[in-house]
Amino acid sequence: MALASSVSAREAIWGHFGVSSQNPGAYTGRESIIEEKERLYANLSPVDGLPLPTVQRASPHVYDLVVRKAQEAFLYWRTLPAPKRGEVIRHFGEKVRQHKEALARLISYEIGKTYQESLGEVQEVIDMCDFAVGLSRQLYGLTMASERPNHRLYEQWHPLGIVGIITAFNFPIAVWAWNATIAAVCGDTTIWKPSEKAPLSAIAIFSLLRETIQELDLPEGVFNLVIGDAEIGQQMACDSRLPLISATGSVRMGKSVAQQVAKRLGRTLLELGGNNAVIITPHANMDLALRAVTFAALGTSGQRCTTLRRLILHESIYQSFIERLINVYTQASQKIGNPLDPYTLIGPLVDKHAVQLMQEALKEVQEQGGKVLFGGEVLQGPGYESGCYVKPAIVSAENHWPIVQRETFAPILYVIKYKTLEEAISLQNSVPQGLSSSIFTDSLREAEIFLSASGSDCGIANVNIGPSGAEIGGAFGGEKETGGGREAGSDAWKAYMRRQTVTINYGTDLPLAQGIRFDL
């Protein structure tokens, strides 16, 4: 599975999906839109530092054309019965199954995620397709008892319209699938702006979607892809033709999107930063905790919104656990390398800018009084030519320090000491973000306190598993600066629809609610 350095081997990774040396910046199902004026992205692979195929950036004019296509398609798509819309997603899911390994290789080469994790991401797309197919027959409303005789009172749900989807680089196709598959079965059309750091993964998955659209003879504009930067994202946020914007990324980006959408009284579904913690009590299974902490802190090279950032250890186990953790980090650091190598555990960061931000964070935490207990170096030498490979860091820190309060998208693990469970929970909650959290304990009392209303304030709370690696069966999202959005699981589909309350009078009288009399 190791990546060959030859040009032919590299081109085979993206050539499988018809990606060429230069790619259009917008797709509307069957067609692509190519502009005469070239506005190109020319990214480098973090794996080996070599150039990736260039992709056009869509202009505001092209974006407007795509929106008009999506509007036209919505008029048809909303009339199609939901189970029929589910059939489209089923066909697409089957096609993704057939190309799972090729998609995973492309993701790994474009953003540096290990092949195993990339396979997991593609599987997540497949799982979301299966989930959405089942959901297409379960878009339930409620019937309520009316206080008026001979009246029926119920609620029903209708499609919203065009859903704008803005995604980040670290899950370049899965987050789109969380939104697009559910939005589709709900009757919405979608416009997707992927991260400018991962356009090839978006084009690849969209090529399979285009095949599905052509095979099922669907019209243009049901699913749309627009490659662009903040300019396009801003245009989407300000566009009243898009009633819902689902945005995944940084808190800074989310605040900007939320403000722009709020000005036009639109809806947002926000999945923003995480500053996730694990509490380990003296009653924990230490072997289990050690394994969970390792993956949660090192998975995707620390570039998950659910990555473990803060390890909160009881003072009685603090030193012994850190010693064991450093030993595990030492072993894991021997398996840093090409993410397409099956023996690699830790791949590169997405680009040199991410490496720079990590180094700046390590400098800042030391200035604030922290001590680097392990790692943090930028790796050099054969196999590390891209300059994107780093050794993961363990740092002793205090929870209130400004750098610890922020999310650094890199493999930096801050270790913090506590005395009482109440103090540990307070530390866990005392950050602006509220995505995922975990406690490791075999004490039923400690677990229940952590899960109570006075426990974790995060959208996700786990006992004896790490904060990273959520299943699609549960609603995913967080509170506070994480944005409050929920995707997948439970009743998250309601975010993509509008609720309508219906009252039917099948009698011959006209009684009013609340017993009001209005007799002429």
Short mmCIF file of N, CA, C and O in Angstrom, two decimals, residues 360-454:
data_model
loop_
_atom_site.label_atom_id
_atom_site.label_comp_id
_atom_site.label_asym_id
_atom_site.label_seq_id
_atom_site.Cartn_x
_atom_site.Cartn_y
_atom_site.Cartn_z
N GLU A 360 4.28 27.74 17.16
CA GLU A 360 3.95 28.97 17.87
C GLU A 360 3.22 28.66 19.17
O GLU A 360 3.45 29.31 20.20
N ALA A 361 2.33 27.67 19.14
CA ALA A 361 1.60 27.28 20.35
C ALA A 361 2.55 26.72 21.41
O ALA A 361 2.42 27.03 22.61
N LEU A 362 3.51 25.90 20.99
CA LEU A 362 4.47 25.33 21.94
C LEU A 362 5.35 26.42 22.55
O LEU A 362 5.65 26.38 23.75
N LYS A 363 5.70 27.40 21.75
CA LYS A 363 6.49 28.52 22.28
C LYS A 363 5.67 29.31 23.29
O LYS A 363 6.16 29.67 24.37
N GLU A 364 4.40 29.53 22.96
CA GLU A 364 3.53 30.33 23.84
C GLU A 364 3.29 29.62 25.17
O GLU A 364 3.31 30.24 26.23
N VAL A 365 3.03 28.30 25.13
CA VAL A 365 2.74 27.61 26.38
C VAL A 365 3.97 27.58 27.28
O VAL A 365 3.84 27.65 28.52
N GLN A 366 5.15 27.53 26.71
CA GLN A 366 6.36 27.58 27.53
C GLN A 366 6.55 28.96 28.13
O GLN A 366 6.99 29.10 29.28
N GLU A 367 6.19 29.99 27.39
CA GLU A 367 6.27 31.35 27.92
C GLU A 367 5.29 31.55 29.07
O GLU A 367 5.54 32.36 29.98
N GLN A 368 4.19 30.81 29.05
CA GLN A 368 3.19 30.93 30.11
C GLN A 368 3.49 30.03 31.30
O GLN A 368 2.76 30.04 32.28
N GLY A 369 4.57 29.24 31.20
CA GLY A 369 4.99 28.44 32.34
C GLY A 369 4.93 26.94 32.12
O GLY A 369 5.24 26.16 33.03
N GLY A 370 4.53 26.51 30.96
CA GLY A 370 4.42 25.08 30.67
C GLY A 370 5.77 24.44 30.38
O GLY A 370 6.74 25.12 30.06
N LYS A 371 5.78 23.13 30.46
CA LYS A 371 7.00 22.38 30.19
C LYS A 371 6.68 21.28 29.18
O LYS A 371 5.76 20.48 29.38
N VAL A 372 7.45 21.23 28.11
CA VAL A 372 7.28 20.17 27.11
C VAL A 372 7.90 18.90 27.66
O VAL A 372 9.12 18.82 27.88
N LEU A 373 7.06 17.90 27.90
CA LEU A 373 7.52 16.63 28.47
C LEU A 373 7.94 15.65 27.40
O LEU A 373 8.72 14.73 27.68
N PHE A 374 7.43 15.86 26.19
CA PHE A 374 7.78 14.96 25.09
C PHE A 374 7.48 15.66 23.77
O PHE A 374 6.46 16.33 23.62
N GLY A 375 8.36 15.45 22.78
CA GLY A 375 8.08 15.77 21.39
C GLY A 375 7.97 17.24 21.05
O GLY A 375 8.52 18.11 21.71
N GLY A 376 7.25 17.48 19.95
CA GLY A 376 7.04 18.83 19.45
C GLY A 376 7.93 19.21 18.28
O GLY A 376 7.70 20.23 17.63
N GLU A 377 8.96 18.40 17.98
CA GLU A 377 9.91 18.77 16.94
C GLU A 377 9.33 18.58 15.53
O GLU A 377 8.51 17.71 15.30
N VAL A 378 9.81 19.40 14.62
CA VAL A 378 9.53 19.20 13.20
C VAL A 378 10.54 18.19 12.68
O VAL A 378 11.75 18.35 12.87
N LEU A 379 10.05 17.15 12.02
CA LEU A 379 10.93 16.07 11.58
C LEU A 379 11.56 16.40 10.23
O LEU A 379 10.92 16.99 9.35
N GLN A 380 12.79 16.00 10.08
CA GLN A 380 13.53 16.25 8.84
C GLN A 380 14.23 14.98 8.40
O GLN A 380 14.36 14.02 9.16
N GLY A 381 14.65 14.98 7.13
CA GLY A 381 15.37 13.83 6.62
C GLY A 381 14.56 13.05 5.61
O GLY A 381 13.46 13.48 5.21
N PRO A 382 15.07 11.91 5.15
CA PRO A 382 14.38 11.10 4.15
C PRO A 382 12.97 10.72 4.59
O PRO A 382 12.75 10.26 5.71
N GLY A 383 12.00 10.94 3.70
CA GLY A 383 10.61 10.65 3.99
C GLY A 383 9.84 11.81 4.57
O GLY A 383 8.61 11.79 4.64
N TYR A 384 10.58 12.84 5.01
CA TYR A 384 9.93 14.00 5.64
C TYR A 384 10.16 15.28 4.82
O TYR A 384 10.13 16.39 5.36
N GLU A 385 10.38 15.13 3.53
CA GLU A 385 10.77 16.27 2.69
C GLU A 385 9.71 17.37 2.61
O GLU A 385 10.01 18.52 2.32
N SER A 386 8.45 17.01 2.84
CA SER A 386 7.38 18.01 2.70
C SER A 386 7.44 19.07 3.78
O SER A 386 6.84 20.15 3.64
N GLY A 387 8.11 18.77 4.90
CA GLY A 387 8.17 19.72 6.01
C GLY A 387 6.91 19.75 6.85
O GLY A 387 6.72 20.65 7.67
N CYS A 388 6.04 18.75 6.68
CA CYS A 388 4.75 18.72 7.38
C CYS A 388 4.68 17.67 8.48
O CYS A 388 3.61 17.48 9.09
N TYR A 389 5.78 16.96 8.73
CA TYR A 389 5.79 15.90 9.72
C TYR A 389 6.31 16.44 11.05
O TYR A 389 7.35 17.11 11.09
N VAL A 390 5.61 16.14 12.14
CA VAL A 390 6.01 16.60 13.47
C VAL A 390 5.93 15.44 14.46
O VAL A 390 5.19 14.48 14.24
N LYS A 391 6.67 15.57 15.53
CA LYS A 391 6.55 14.61 16.62
C LYS A 391 5.49 15.13 17.58
O LYS A 391 5.54 16.29 18.00
N PRO A 392 4.50 14.32 17.94
CA PRO A 392 3.44 14.80 18.84
C PRO A 392 4.01 15.21 20.19
O PRO A 392 5.01 14.65 20.64
N ALA A 393 3.34 16.20 20.81
CA ALA A 393 3.87 16.78 22.03
C ALA A 393 2.98 16.50 23.23
O ALA A 393 1.75 16.48 23.11
N ILE A 394 3.61 16.30 24.38
CA ILE A 394 2.93 16.25 25.68
C ILE A 394 3.48 17.42 26.50
O ILE A 394 4.70 17.59 26.62
N VAL A 395 2.58 18.23 27.06
CA VAL A 395 2.99 19.46 27.74
C VAL A 395 2.27 19.57 29.08
O VAL A 395 1.03 19.45 29.14
N SER A 396 3.01 19.80 30.16
CA SER A 396 2.38 20.10 31.44
C SER A 396 1.87 21.53 31.40
O SER A 396 2.54 22.43 30.91
N ALA A 397 0.63 21.73 31.90
CA ALA A 397 0.01 23.05 31.73
C ALA A 397 -1.02 23.30 32.81
O ALA A 397 -1.37 22.41 33.59
N GLU A 398 -1.53 24.53 32.83
CA GLU A 398 -2.63 24.92 33.69
C GLU A 398 -3.83 25.25 32.81
O GLU A 398 -3.67 25.89 31.75
N ASN A 399 -4.99 24.86 33.24
CA ASN A 399 -6.18 24.97 32.41
C ASN A 399 -6.52 26.41 32.04
O ASN A 399 -7.06 26.67 30.95
N HIS A 400 -6.22 27.37 32.90
CA HIS A 400 -6.64 28.75 32.68
C HIS A 400 -5.71 29.53 31.75
O HIS A 400 -6.04 30.65 31.36
N TRP A 401 -4.58 28.97 31.38
CA TRP A 401 -3.67 29.69 30.49
C TRP A 401 -4.35 29.97 29.15
O TRP A 401 -5.07 29.11 28.62
N PRO A 402 -4.12 31.14 28.56
CA PRO A 402 -4.78 31.49 27.29
C PRO A 402 -4.56 30.47 26.17
O PRO A 402 -5.49 30.16 25.43
N ILE A 403 -3.35 29.92 26.06
CA ILE A 403 -3.09 28.98 24.98
C ILE A 403 -3.87 27.68 25.17
O ILE A 403 -4.31 27.05 24.21
N VAL A 404 -4.09 27.28 26.44
CA VAL A 404 -4.85 26.06 26.72
C VAL A 404 -6.34 26.29 26.47
O VAL A 404 -7.07 25.36 26.11
N GLN A 405 -6.77 27.52 26.63
CA GLN A 405 -8.18 27.86 26.39
C GLN A 405 -8.52 27.86 24.91
O GLN A 405 -9.69 27.78 24.54
N ARG A 406 -7.51 27.94 24.06
CA ARG A 406 -7.74 27.96 22.60
C ARG A 406 -7.52 26.56 22.02
O ARG A 406 -6.83 25.73 22.61
N GLU A 407 -8.10 26.33 20.85
CA GLU A 407 -7.87 25.08 20.13
C GLU A 407 -6.73 25.27 19.15
O GLU A 407 -6.79 26.15 18.28
N THR A 408 -5.68 24.48 19.30
CA THR A 408 -4.61 24.43 18.30
C THR A 408 -4.77 23.13 17.53
O THR A 408 -4.73 22.04 18.13
N PHE A 409 -4.95 23.22 16.22
CA PHE A 409 -5.24 22.05 15.41
C PHE A 409 -3.94 21.30 15.11
O PHE A 409 -3.43 21.31 13.98
N ALA A 410 -3.43 20.62 16.12
CA ALA A 410 -2.14 19.92 16.00
C ALA A 410 -2.05 18.95 17.18
O ALA A 410 -2.80 19.06 18.16
N PRO A 411 -1.12 17.99 17.12
CA PRO A 411 -1.01 16.97 18.18
C PRO A 411 -0.27 17.49 19.42
O PRO A 411 0.85 17.08 19.72
N ILE A 412 -0.93 18.41 20.14
CA ILE A 412 -0.41 18.90 21.42
C ILE A 412 -1.38 18.47 22.50
O ILE A 412 -2.56 18.80 22.45
N LEU A 413 -0.89 17.73 23.48
CA LEU A 413 -1.72 17.26 24.58
C LEU A 413 -1.27 17.95 25.86
O LEU A 413 -0.14 17.79 26.31
N TYR A 414 -2.17 18.76 26.44
CA TYR A 414 -1.89 19.42 27.71
C TYR A 414 -2.31 18.52 28.86
O TYR A 414 -3.45 18.04 28.89
N VAL A 415 -1.41 18.28 29.81
CA VAL A 415 -1.74 17.44 30.98
C VAL A 415 -1.90 18.34 32.19
O VAL A 415 -1.07 19.23 32.45
N ILE A 416 -3.00 18.10 32.93
CA ILE A 416 -3.42 18.98 34.01
C ILE A 416 -3.75 18.12 35.23
O ILE A 416 -4.36 17.05 35.10
N LYS A 417 -3.41 18.59 36.41
CA LYS A 417 -3.59 17.83 37.64
C LYS A 417 -4.84 18.32 38.39
O LYS A 417 -5.16 19.50 38.37
N TYR A 418 -5.55 17.37 39.06
CA TYR A 418 -6.70 17.76 39.88
C TYR A 418 -6.71 16.97 41.20
O TYR A 418 -6.07 15.93 41.32
N LYS A 419 -7.51 17.49 42.18
CA LYS A 419 -7.60 16.84 43.49
C LYS A 419 -8.94 16.13 43.68
O LYS A 419 -9.00 15.01 44.14
N THR A 420 -10.06 16.79 43.33
CA THR A 420 -11.40 16.23 43.56
C THR A 420 -12.14 16.13 42.23
O THR A 420 -11.83 16.84 41.26
N LEU A 421 -13.15 15.26 42.19
CA LEU A 421 -13.93 15.09 40.96
C LEU A 421 -14.63 16.38 40.58
O LEU A 421 -14.70 16.74 39.40
N GLU A 422 -15.13 17.10 41.57
CA GLU A 422 -15.80 18.37 41.29
C GLU A 422 -14.84 19.35 40.63
O GLU A 422 -15.21 20.08 39.70
N GLU A 423 -13.60 19.37 41.09
CA GLU A 423 -12.59 20.23 40.48
C GLU A 423 -12.31 19.79 39.05
O GLU A 423 -12.19 20.62 38.14
N ALA A 424 -12.22 18.48 38.83
CA ALA A 424 -11.94 17.97 37.48
C ALA A 424 -13.04 18.36 36.50
O ALA A 424 -12.76 18.78 35.37
N ILE A 425 -14.30 18.24 36.92
CA ILE A 425 -15.41 18.61 36.04
C ILE A 425 -15.41 20.10 35.77
O ILE A 425 -15.68 20.56 34.65
N SER A 426 -15.07 20.89 36.80
CA SER A 426 -14.98 22.33 36.61
C SER A 426 -13.89 22.69 35.60
O SER A 426 -14.08 23.55 34.74
N LEU A 427 -12.75 22.02 35.70
CA LEU A 427 -11.67 22.23 34.72
C LEU A 427 -12.13 21.85 33.32
O LEU A 427 -11.89 22.57 32.34
N GLN A 428 -12.78 20.68 33.23
CA GLN A 428 -13.29 20.21 31.94
C GLN A 428 -14.20 21.26 31.30
O GLN A 428 -14.11 21.52 30.10
N ASN A 429 -15.07 21.87 32.09
CA ASN A 429 -16.06 22.79 31.55
C ASN A 429 -15.55 24.21 31.37
O ASN A 429 -16.18 25.01 30.69
N SER A 430 -14.41 24.54 31.97
CA SER A 430 -13.93 25.93 31.99
C SER A 430 -13.12 26.29 30.76
O SER A 430 -11.97 26.75 30.84
N VAL A 431 -13.71 26.06 29.59
CA VAL A 431 -13.16 26.52 28.31
C VAL A 431 -14.32 27.03 27.48
O VAL A 431 -15.48 26.69 27.74
N PRO A 432 -14.07 27.85 26.46
CA PRO A 432 -15.17 28.39 25.66
C PRO A 432 -15.89 27.35 24.81
O PRO A 432 -17.04 27.57 24.42
N GLN A 433 -15.23 26.23 24.50
CA GLN A 433 -15.80 25.23 23.61
C GLN A 433 -16.54 24.15 24.40
O GLN A 433 -16.28 23.96 25.59
N GLY A 434 -17.42 23.41 23.72
CA GLY A 434 -18.17 22.37 24.42
C GLY A 434 -18.58 21.23 23.52
O GLY A 434 -19.75 20.90 23.43
N LEU A 435 -17.60 20.61 22.87
CA LEU A 435 -17.93 19.54 21.92
C LEU A 435 -17.97 18.17 22.59
O LEU A 435 -19.04 17.62 22.85
N SER A 436 -16.82 17.58 22.90
CA SER A 436 -16.78 16.20 23.37
C SER A 436 -16.00 16.09 24.67
O SER A 436 -15.08 16.87 24.92
N SER A 437 -16.37 15.10 25.49
CA SER A 437 -15.74 14.93 26.79
C SER A 437 -15.80 13.47 27.20
O SER A 437 -16.65 12.72 26.72
N SER A 438 -14.90 13.08 28.10
CA SER A 438 -14.86 11.69 28.55
C SER A 438 -14.38 11.62 29.99
O SER A 438 -13.60 12.47 30.45
N ILE A 439 -14.83 10.58 30.67
CA ILE A 439 -14.29 10.23 31.97
C ILE A 439 -13.95 8.75 31.98
O ILE A 439 -14.68 7.94 31.38
N PHE A 440 -12.84 8.42 32.61
CA PHE A 440 -12.47 7.01 32.79
C PHE A 440 -12.55 6.69 34.27
O PHE A 440 -11.81 7.26 35.10
N THR A 441 -13.47 5.79 34.59
CA THR A 441 -13.68 5.38 35.97
C THR A 441 -14.50 4.10 36.00
O THR A 441 -15.34 3.88 35.11
N ASP A 442 -14.26 3.27 36.99
CA ASP A 442 -15.10 2.10 37.22
C ASP A 442 -16.07 2.36 38.37
O ASP A 442 -16.78 1.44 38.81
N SER A 443 -16.12 3.60 38.82
CA SER A 443 -17.04 3.99 39.89
C SER A 443 -18.36 4.46 39.27
O SER A 443 -18.38 5.43 38.51
N LEU A 444 -19.44 3.78 39.60
CA LEU A 444 -20.76 4.17 39.09
C LEU A 444 -21.11 5.58 39.54
O LEU A 444 -21.65 6.38 38.77
N ARG A 445 -20.79 5.90 40.76
CA ARG A 445 -21.10 7.23 41.28
C ARG A 445 -20.38 8.32 40.48
O ARG A 445 -20.98 9.32 40.09
N GLU A 446 -19.09 8.13 40.23
CA GLU A 446 -18.33 9.13 39.48
C GLU A 446 -18.88 9.28 38.06
O GLU A 446 -19.00 10.41 37.55
N ALA A 447 -19.20 8.18 37.43
CA ALA A 447 -19.74 8.23 36.07
C ALA A 447 -21.07 8.98 36.03
O ALA A 447 -21.29 9.83 35.14
N GLU A 448 -21.95 8.70 36.99
CA GLU A 448 -23.26 9.35 36.99
C GLU A 448 -23.15 10.84 37.31
O GLU A 448 -23.90 11.66 36.75
N ILE A 449 -22.23 11.22 38.17
CA ILE A 449 -22.02 12.64 38.44
C ILE A 449 -21.55 13.35 37.17
O ILE A 449 -22.01 14.45 36.84
N PHE A 450 -20.64 12.73 36.44
CA PHE A 450 -20.12 13.30 35.19
C PHE A 450 -21.23 13.48 34.17
O PHE A 450 -21.22 14.44 33.38
N LEU A 451 -22.21 12.58 34.15
CA LEU A 451 -23.29 12.63 33.15
C LEU A 451 -24.50 13.42 33.63
O LEU A 451 -25.46 13.60 32.87
N SER A 452 -24.47 13.91 34.85
CA SER A 452 -25.62 14.63 35.40
C SER A 452 -25.64 16.07 34.89
O SER A 452 -24.72 16.52 34.20
N ALA A 453 -26.70 16.80 35.25
CA ALA A 453 -26.84 18.19 34.82
C ALA A 453 -25.70 19.06 35.35
O ALA A 453 -25.37 20.09 34.76
N SER A 454 -25.09 18.66 36.47
CA SER A 454 -23.96 19.41 37.01
C SER A 454 -22.62 18.83 36.56
O SER A 454 -21.57 19.22 37.07
#
